[in-house]
Amino acid sequence: LRDSAALLEKHQSNRPTSATSEADLLPATEVREILSLGTVVFRRASTLDRDLPAVPALVPFVDQGHLIIEATSGTSDAPAPAFKALMTSLVAQTFAAAPPGQMVVTVFNPRSSKVLAGYRPTGAEEAGLLKILQPTKEAFEKSLEEQLTFSQRVESSIGTYGSLGDLVRQTGQHEHQYHALVIIDGPSDWTSKSVDLLEKLMASGGKAGLSILIHRDPQVASPDRIDLGRLYKHASILKEGSDGFTLTVHGVAKDPVPVKLIDAVAEDAQGALMRAVVKGAKTGSLPNIPFADLVVRSSETSDRGVQISMGRKGTQVTGFKLGDTDSNIQNLLVGGKVGSGK
């Protein structure tokens, strides 16, 4: 298990610290699909004569899947410690799983829990990277419809690629941002329409750039005629029980595995991460391409035009022909401020 987890390390998102900066964020064409929930608990390990190495409890999420958490939430002003640890860590890992500016997290929080309060005073909302929905049924359903339209657009763009992440890795083109929908205290204010939309999103959204994290408090009764089982078949399940948490990974194993939860992300680390993400989003995440990489060193004749390399769109060199009869571009003016790369 430990060796298998080590093979997945390059796909695992990083946890931020108070020292997190732009240098710690992902480059333009990368995405980390796997989040950590903590470590696997070996309940019979006390019978061994040595300590077992820590094995991380991992789930596919960004660009891959969805997660449902069953855990007591506490009060809106005093979230339960386990609930806070999970939510702060998972949101942090989600933002860190994509290049700065390429992840948008939408939060539906109908009871106005303060569990994610540390992410708000960071400029992420103003930058459009963190969206907090109004705590109403109408706002929730409108957002679900918008997310469904987004997923359908991404699906049409992906074509033969396996997922949005595959498209970005192989072409370098960021036509769409990744999205994550975080739902706290579900199924409060849900209707049959909400479940229908969520089921459609969870059936196809994982590879279409949308990942969904649903939290529900098992001590709170579900609204009448709400069938949550339709959603569980599309997600990994982390469930709180009398003796701790267990994890069932979607598509991997049917038997739940005991898990020791990851620690909460401190508010100073939340702030450091989001400030780095917002700053990186403003400066842009596309790679700098050295001019030498664009220079064509072979000799050419201008009889039928000269191919001009202008830069790159993603990983593809883009340019045009100067002086050919088809495009009829005979003259070229290059403008821009000093130091802009003219």
Coordinates of C-alpha atoms in Angstrom, one line a residue:
L1 CA 0.0 0.0 0.0
R2 CA 2.8 2.4 0.9
D3 CA 4.7 1.7 -2.3
S4 CA 1.5 2.1 -4.4
A5 CA 0.7 5.4 -2.7
A6 CA 4.3 6.6 -3.5
L7 CA 3.6 6.0 -7.2
L8 CA 0.7 8.4 -6.9
E9 CA 2.7 11.1 -5.2
K10 CA 3.3 13.1 -8.3
H11 CA -0.5 13.3 -8.8
Q12 CA -1.2 14.4 -5.3
S13 CA -2.0 18.1 -4.4
N14 CA 0.1 19.9 -1.9
R15 CA -1.0 21.2 1.5
P16 CA -0.2 24.9 2.0
T17 CA 1.8 26.4 4.9
S18 CA 2.1 30.0 6.2
A19 CA 5.2 30.3 3.9
T20 CA 3.4 29.2 0.7
S21 CA 4.2 31.5 -2.3
E22 CA 3.8 31.6 -6.0
A23 CA 6.9 29.4 -6.4
D24 CA 5.0 26.6 -4.7
L25 CA 2.1 26.6 -7.2
L26 CA 1.7 24.4 -10.3
P27 CA 3.0 25.4 -13.7
A28 CA 0.6 26.1 -16.5
T29 CA -0.1 22.6 -18.0
E30 CA -0.2 20.6 -14.8
V31 CA -3.0 19.3 -12.6
R32 CA -2.9 17.2 -9.5
E33 CA -6.0 14.9 -9.4
I34 CA -5.6 13.3 -6.0
L35 CA -6.4 14.7 -2.6
S36 CA -5.3 13.4 0.8
L37 CA -7.8 12.8 3.6
G38 CA -5.3 11.6 6.1
T39 CA -3.8 8.2 6.7
V40 CA -5.1 4.6 6.6
V41 CA -5.6 3.0 10.0
F42 CA -4.6 -0.6 10.5
R43 CA -6.7 -1.5 13.5
R44 CA -5.0 -4.8 14.1
A45 CA -1.5 -3.4 13.9
S46 CA -1.0 -3.7 17.6
T47 CA -0.4 -7.4 17.1
L48 CA 2.8 -6.6 15.1
D49 CA 6.2 -6.2 16.6
R50 CA 7.0 -3.0 14.6
D51 CA 5.4 0.2 13.5
L52 CA 3.8 0.2 10.1
P53 CA 4.8 3.0 7.7
A54 CA 2.1 5.7 7.2
V55 CA -0.1 5.0 4.2
P56 CA -2.0 8.1 2.9
A57 CA -5.7 7.9 2.4
L58 CA -6.2 9.3 -1.1
V59 CA -9.2 10.0 -3.3
P60 CA -9.5 11.1 -7.0
F61 CA -11.0 14.5 -7.2
V62 CA -9.9 17.3 -9.5
D63 CA -10.5 16.3 -13.1
Q64 CA -11.4 12.8 -11.9
G65 CA -14.3 12.4 -9.5
H66 CA -16.4 13.5 -6.5
L67 CA -16.5 13.1 -2.8
I68 CA -19.4 12.8 -0.3
I69 CA -18.6 13.4 3.4
E70 CA -20.9 12.3 6.2
A71 CA -19.8 14.1 9.4
T72 CA -21.4 16.1 12.2
S73 CA -20.9 19.8 11.4
G74 CA -21.3 21.4 14.9
T75 CA -22.8 24.9 14.9
S76 CA -22.3 27.7 12.4
D77 CA -20.1 29.7 14.8
A78 CA -18.2 26.6 16.2
P79 CA -17.7 24.0 13.5
A80 CA -16.9 20.5 14.7
P81 CA -13.1 19.9 14.7
A82 CA -13.1 17.0 12.3
F83 CA -15.5 18.8 9.9
K84 CA -13.3 21.9 10.0
A85 CA -10.1 19.8 9.4
L86 CA -11.6 18.2 6.4
M87 CA -13.2 21.2 4.7
T88 CA -10.2 23.6 5.2
S89 CA -7.8 21.0 4.0
L90 CA -9.8 19.8 1.0
V91 CA -10.5 23.3 -0.3
A92 CA -6.8 24.2 0.1
Q93 CA -5.7 21.1 -1.8
T94 CA -8.3 21.8 -4.5
F95 CA -6.9 25.3 -5.1
A96 CA -3.4 24.0 -5.1
A97 CA -4.3 21.2 -7.5
A98 CA -4.4 23.5 -10.6
P99 CA -2.3 26.4 -11.8
P100 CA -3.1 29.8 -10.3
G101 CA -6.3 31.3 -11.8
Q102 CA -7.3 27.9 -13.3
M103 CA -9.5 26.7 -10.4
V104 CA -12.8 28.2 -9.5
V105 CA -14.4 27.0 -6.3
T106 CA -18.2 27.7 -5.7
V107 CA -19.5 27.2 -2.2
F108 CA -23.2 26.7 -1.2
N109 CA -23.4 27.1 2.5
P110 CA -27.1 27.4 3.5
R111 CA -26.5 27.5 7.3
S112 CA -23.7 30.1 7.0
S113 CA -21.2 27.9 8.7
K114 CA -17.9 29.7 9.4
V115 CA -15.9 26.6 8.5
L116 CA -14.3 28.3 5.4
A117 CA -14.2 31.8 6.8
G118 CA -10.4 32.0 6.5
Y119 CA -10.6 31.9 2.7
R120 CA -12.8 34.9 2.3
P121 CA -10.6 38.0 3.2
T122 CA -7.9 37.0 0.6
G123 CA -9.1 38.7 -2.6
A124 CA -10.2 35.4 -4.1
E125 CA -13.8 36.5 -4.4
E126 CA -12.9 39.7 -6.1
A127 CA -10.7 37.8 -8.5
G128 CA -13.6 35.4 -9.4
L129 CA -11.8 32.3 -8.0
L130 CA -14.0 31.8 -4.9
K131 CA -17.8 32.2 -5.3
I132 CA -20.1 32.2 -2.3
L133 CA -23.7 31.5 -3.3
Q134 CA -26.6 33.1 -1.6
P135 CA -28.1 30.6 0.9
T136 CA -31.3 30.1 -1.0
K137 CA -32.8 27.2 -2.9
E138 CA -33.1 29.4 -6.0
A139 CA -29.4 30.4 -6.0
F140 CA -28.4 26.8 -5.6
E141 CA -30.5 25.5 -8.4
K142 CA -29.4 28.4 -10.7
S143 CA -25.7 27.5 -10.0
L144 CA -26.3 23.8 -10.7
E145 CA -27.8 24.7 -14.1
E146 CA -24.8 27.0 -14.8
Q147 CA -22.4 24.2 -13.9
L148 CA -24.3 21.8 -16.1
T149 CA -23.9 24.2 -19.1
F150 CA -20.2 24.5 -18.3
S151 CA -19.7 20.7 -18.2
Q152 CA -21.5 20.3 -21.5
R153 CA -19.2 23.0 -23.1
V154 CA -16.1 21.3 -21.7
E155 CA -17.3 17.9 -23.0
S156 CA -17.6 19.2 -26.5
S157 CA -14.1 20.8 -26.3
I158 CA -12.4 17.7 -25.0
G159 CA -13.2 15.6 -28.1
T160 CA -11.0 12.5 -28.1
Y161 CA -9.0 13.4 -25.0
G162 CA -9.8 11.6 -21.8
S163 CA -10.5 14.6 -19.6
L164 CA -10.0 18.4 -19.4
G165 CA -6.6 17.7 -17.7
D166 CA -5.5 15.5 -20.6
L167 CA -6.4 18.2 -23.1
V168 CA -4.4 20.8 -21.2
R169 CA -1.4 18.6 -20.7
Q170 CA -1.2 17.6 -24.4
T171 CA -2.1 20.9 -26.0
G172 CA -1.2 23.4 -23.3
Q173 CA -4.5 25.3 -24.1
H174 CA -6.6 26.6 -21.2
E175 CA -9.9 27.1 -23.0
H176 CA -11.7 26.4 -19.7
Q177 CA -10.9 26.7 -16.0
Y178 CA -11.4 23.7 -13.6
H179 CA -14.4 24.1 -11.3
A180 CA -15.2 22.6 -7.9
L181 CA -18.6 22.8 -6.3
V182 CA -18.5 22.6 -2.5
I183 CA -21.8 22.0 -0.8
I184 CA -22.0 22.3 3.0
D185 CA -24.8 20.9 5.2
G186 CA -26.6 19.2 2.3
P187 CA -29.3 18.3 1.6
S188 CA -30.6 21.5 3.2
D189 CA -32.8 23.4 0.8
W190 CA -32.5 20.7 -1.8
T191 CA -35.4 19.7 -4.0
S192 CA -36.0 16.8 -6.5
K193 CA -34.7 19.2 -9.2
S194 CA -31.5 19.7 -7.2
V195 CA -30.9 16.0 -7.0
D196 CA -31.7 15.5 -10.7
L197 CA -29.1 18.2 -11.7
L198 CA -26.5 16.9 -9.2
E199 CA -26.9 13.4 -10.6
K200 CA -26.3 14.6 -14.1
L201 CA -23.2 16.6 -13.0
M202 CA -21.7 13.8 -11.0
A203 CA -22.3 11.2 -13.8
S204 CA -20.2 13.1 -16.3
G205 CA -18.6 16.2 -14.6
G206 CA -15.5 14.7 -13.1
K207 CA -13.6 14.4 -16.4
A208 CA -15.3 17.5 -17.8
G209 CA -13.5 19.9 -15.4
L210 CA -16.1 19.9 -12.6
S211 CA -15.6 18.1 -9.2
I212 CA -18.2 18.1 -6.5
L213 CA -17.7 17.9 -2.7
I214 CA -20.9 17.3 -0.7
H215 CA -21.0 17.4 3.0
R216 CA -24.0 16.2 5.0
D217 CA -24.6 15.9 8.7
P218 CA -26.2 12.5 9.3
Q219 CA -27.9 13.9 12.4
V220 CA -30.0 16.2 10.2
A221 CA -33.0 14.6 8.5
S222 CA -33.2 14.8 4.7
P223 CA -36.2 16.6 3.1
D224 CA -39.1 14.4 2.0
R225 CA -38.7 12.6 -1.4
I226 CA -35.0 13.2 -1.7
D227 CA -33.1 10.1 -2.8
L228 CA -29.5 10.7 -2.0
G229 CA -28.6 7.1 -3.0
R230 CA -28.6 8.3 -6.7
L231 CA -25.6 10.5 -5.9
Y232 CA -23.6 8.1 -3.8
K233 CA -23.0 5.7 -6.7
H234 CA -21.0 8.4 -8.4
A235 CA -18.6 9.4 -5.6
S236 CA -16.1 8.3 -3.0
I237 CA -17.6 8.2 0.5
L238 CA -16.0 9.4 3.7
K239 CA -18.3 8.5 6.7
E240 CA -18.1 9.3 10.4
G241 CA -19.0 6.4 12.7
S242 CA -18.8 5.7 16.4
D243 CA -15.2 4.6 16.2
G244 CA -13.9 7.1 13.6
F245 CA -14.0 7.7 9.9
T246 CA -14.0 5.2 7.1
L247 CA -13.4 5.8 3.4
T248 CA -14.8 4.0 0.3
V249 CA -13.0 5.0 -2.9
H250 CA -15.3 5.1 -5.9
G251 CA -14.4 2.5 -8.5
V252 CA -11.6 1.0 -6.4
A253 CA -12.9 -0.9 -3.4
K254 CA -16.3 -1.8 -2.0
D255 CA -15.1 -2.3 1.6
P256 CA -14.6 0.9 3.7
V257 CA -11.1 1.5 5.0
P258 CA -10.6 3.2 8.5
V259 CA -8.9 6.6 8.2
K260 CA -7.2 9.0 10.6
L261 CA -8.1 12.4 9.4
I262 CA -5.7 15.0 8.1
D263 CA -5.1 18.1 10.2
A264 CA -6.9 21.4 9.6
V265 CA -5.2 24.1 7.5
A266 CA -4.5 27.0 9.7
E267 CA -5.9 30.4 8.7
D268 CA -2.5 31.9 8.1
A269 CA -1.8 29.1 5.7
Q270 CA -5.2 29.5 4.0
G271 CA -4.4 33.2 3.6
A272 CA -0.9 32.6 2.2
L273 CA -2.2 30.1 -0.3
M274 CA -5.0 32.3 -1.6
R275 CA -2.8 35.4 -1.8
A276 CA -0.3 33.4 -3.9
V277 CA -3.1 32.1 -6.1
V278 CA -4.7 35.5 -6.6
K279 CA -1.3 37.1 -7.4
G280 CA -0.4 34.3 -9.8
A281 CA -3.8 34.6 -11.5
K282 CA -3.2 38.3 -12.1
T283 CA 0.3 37.8 -13.6
G284 CA -0.8 34.8 -15.7
S285 CA 0.1 31.2 -15.5
L286 CA 1.3 30.7 -19.1
P287 CA 4.9 29.7 -19.5
N288 CA 7.6 32.1 -20.6
I289 CA 8.9 31.0 -24.0
P290 CA 12.6 31.9 -24.7
F291 CA 13.0 33.8 -28.0
A292 CA 15.7 31.4 -29.1
D293 CA 13.1 28.6 -29.2
L294 CA 11.1 30.4 -31.8
V295 CA 13.9 31.4 -34.2
V296 CA 14.0 29.4 -37.4
R297 CA 17.7 28.9 -38.2
S298 CA 17.3 27.3 -41.6
S299 CA 17.7 29.5 -44.7
E300 CA 14.5 30.5 -46.6
T301 CA 13.6 32.4 -49.7
S302 CA 11.0 35.1 -49.7
D303 CA 9.8 34.3 -53.2
R304 CA 6.6 32.8 -51.8
G305 CA 6.6 34.5 -48.4
V306 CA 8.4 34.0 -45.2
Q307 CA 6.9 32.1 -42.3
I308 CA 7.0 34.2 -39.1
S309 CA 6.9 32.6 -35.7
M310 CA 5.1 34.9 -33.2
G311 CA 4.9 32.8 -30.1
R312 CA 2.9 29.9 -28.7
K313 CA -0.7 29.1 -28.1
G314 CA -0.4 26.5 -25.4
T315 CA 2.4 24.2 -26.6
Q316 CA 1.8 24.9 -30.3
V317 CA 3.9 27.5 -32.1
T318 CA 1.7 30.1 -33.8
G319 CA 2.6 32.4 -36.6
F320 CA 1.8 33.6 -40.1
K321 CA 3.3 34.1 -43.5
L322 CA 4.7 37.5 -44.5
G323 CA 4.7 38.4 -48.2
D324 CA 2.7 35.5 -49.7
T325 CA -0.1 36.0 -52.2
D326 CA -2.7 34.1 -50.1
S327 CA -2.7 36.2 -46.9
N328 CA -1.5 39.3 -48.8
I329 CA 0.4 40.6 -45.7
Q330 CA 3.2 42.7 -47.1
N331 CA 4.2 44.9 -44.2
L332 CA 4.4 44.4 -40.5
L333 CA 4.4 46.9 -37.6
V334 CA 5.5 45.6 -34.2
G335 CA 4.4 47.7 -31.2
G336 CA 4.5 47.5 -27.4
K337 CA 6.1 49.0 -24.4
V338 CA 9.8 48.7 -23.6
G339 CA 10.7 45.2 -22.3
S340 CA 7.5 43.6 -23.6
G341 CA 9.3 41.3 -26.0
K342 CA 9.1 43.2 -29.3

